[in-house]
Short mmCIF file of C-alpha atoms in Angstrom, two decimals:
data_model
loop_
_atom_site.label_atom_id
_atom_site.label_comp_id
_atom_site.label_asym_id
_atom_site.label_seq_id
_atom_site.Cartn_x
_atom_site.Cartn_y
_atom_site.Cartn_z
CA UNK A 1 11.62 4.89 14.72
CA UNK A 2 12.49 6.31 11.08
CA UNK A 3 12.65 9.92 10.04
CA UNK A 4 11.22 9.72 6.35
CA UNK A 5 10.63 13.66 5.52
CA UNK A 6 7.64 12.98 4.83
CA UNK A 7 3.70 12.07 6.15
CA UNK A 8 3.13 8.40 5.92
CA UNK A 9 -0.85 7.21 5.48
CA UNK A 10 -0.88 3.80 5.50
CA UNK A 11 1.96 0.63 5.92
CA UNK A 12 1.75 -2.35 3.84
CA UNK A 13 4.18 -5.10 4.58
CA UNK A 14 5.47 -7.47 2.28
CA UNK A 15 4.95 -11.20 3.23
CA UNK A 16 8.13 -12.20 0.89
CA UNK A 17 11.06 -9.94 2.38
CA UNK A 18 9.52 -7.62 5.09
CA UNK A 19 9.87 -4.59 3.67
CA UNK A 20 7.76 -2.07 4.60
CA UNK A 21 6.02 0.02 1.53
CA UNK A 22 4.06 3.71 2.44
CA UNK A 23 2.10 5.62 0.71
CA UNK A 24 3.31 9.31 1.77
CA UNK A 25 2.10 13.03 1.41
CA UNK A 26 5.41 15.13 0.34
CA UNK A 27 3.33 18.71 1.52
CA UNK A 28 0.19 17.57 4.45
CA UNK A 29 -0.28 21.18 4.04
CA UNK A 30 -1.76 20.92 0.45
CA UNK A 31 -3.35 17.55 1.25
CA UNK A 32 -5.31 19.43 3.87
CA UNK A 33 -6.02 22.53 1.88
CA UNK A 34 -6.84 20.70 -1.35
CA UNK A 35 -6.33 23.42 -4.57
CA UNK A 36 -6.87 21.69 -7.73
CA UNK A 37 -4.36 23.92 -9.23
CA UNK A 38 -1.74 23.48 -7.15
CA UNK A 39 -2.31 19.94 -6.25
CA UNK A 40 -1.11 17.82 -3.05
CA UNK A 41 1.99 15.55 -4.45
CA UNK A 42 2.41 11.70 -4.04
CA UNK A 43 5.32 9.82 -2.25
CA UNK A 44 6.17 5.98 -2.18
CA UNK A 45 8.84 4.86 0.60
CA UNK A 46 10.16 1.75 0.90
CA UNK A 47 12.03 0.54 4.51
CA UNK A 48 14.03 -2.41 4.44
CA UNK A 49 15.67 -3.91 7.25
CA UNK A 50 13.43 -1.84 9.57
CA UNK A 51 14.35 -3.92 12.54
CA UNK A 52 18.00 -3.21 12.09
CA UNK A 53 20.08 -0.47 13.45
CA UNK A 54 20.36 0.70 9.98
CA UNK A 55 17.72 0.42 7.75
CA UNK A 56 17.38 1.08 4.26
CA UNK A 57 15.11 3.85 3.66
CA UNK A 58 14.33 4.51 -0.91
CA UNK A 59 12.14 6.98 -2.06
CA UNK A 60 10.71 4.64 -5.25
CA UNK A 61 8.19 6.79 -6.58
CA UNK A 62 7.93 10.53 -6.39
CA UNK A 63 5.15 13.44 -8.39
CA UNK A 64 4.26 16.52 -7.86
CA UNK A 65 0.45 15.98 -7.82
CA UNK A 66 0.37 16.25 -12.05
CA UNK A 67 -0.17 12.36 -12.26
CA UNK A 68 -1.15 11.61 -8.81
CA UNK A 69 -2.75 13.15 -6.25
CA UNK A 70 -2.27 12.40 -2.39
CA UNK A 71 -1.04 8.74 -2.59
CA UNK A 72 -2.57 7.11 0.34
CA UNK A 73 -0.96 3.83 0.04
CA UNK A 74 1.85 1.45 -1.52
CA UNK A 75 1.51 -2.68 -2.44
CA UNK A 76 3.56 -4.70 -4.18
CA UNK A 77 2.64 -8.05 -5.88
CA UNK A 78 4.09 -9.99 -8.84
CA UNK A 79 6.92 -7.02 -9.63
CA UNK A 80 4.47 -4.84 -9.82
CA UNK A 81 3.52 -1.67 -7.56
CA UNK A 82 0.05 -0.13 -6.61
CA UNK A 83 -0.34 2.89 -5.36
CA UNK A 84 -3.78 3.74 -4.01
CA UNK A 85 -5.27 7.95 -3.44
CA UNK A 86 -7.18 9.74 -1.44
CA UNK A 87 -8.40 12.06 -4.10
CA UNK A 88 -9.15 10.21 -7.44
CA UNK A 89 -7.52 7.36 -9.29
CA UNK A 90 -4.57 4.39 -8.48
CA UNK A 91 -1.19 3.58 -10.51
CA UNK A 92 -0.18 0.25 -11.28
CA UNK A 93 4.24 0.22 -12.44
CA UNK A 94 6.49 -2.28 -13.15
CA UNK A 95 9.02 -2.55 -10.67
CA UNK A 96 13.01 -3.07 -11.70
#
């Protein structure tokens, strides 16, 4: 068990390392009463070593709804990271 802050949707794993990627809702209070003008934010968290007694929790991607809205889910493939919504479009970054 992990505190994160923060209401995870769904948990991708990564076949290479392990590391578990989320797609998170920052507010679940704005997710649930959707408001186009004051839009639910978008949250990806990243747990490594999540079977150790200290794991590594990052925040790697953070908005405030203005690009994306309710991320719903986090993947990573070829240094790149998707993050899938629940309200409209996906992001595709570069990872460094």
């Amino acid at each position: 068990s992990v505190a994160l802050g923060s209401l995870c949707d769904n948990i991708e794993v990564d076949p290479k390392t392990g590391d578990l990627w989320m797609g998170c809702h920052i507010n679940a209070k704005k997710l649930f009463l959707f408001d186009p003008k004051d839009p639910p934010g978008s949250e990806v968290i990243r747990i490594q070593n999540i079977l150790s007694d200290q794991p590594v929790v990052t925040q790697v991607y953070t908005d405030d709804g203005g690009v994306l809205m309710g991320s719903s889910v986090a993947a990573v493939y070829g240094g790149k990271l998707l993050i899938g919504t629940v309200f409209h479009k996906a992001l595709c970054c570069d990872l460094k």
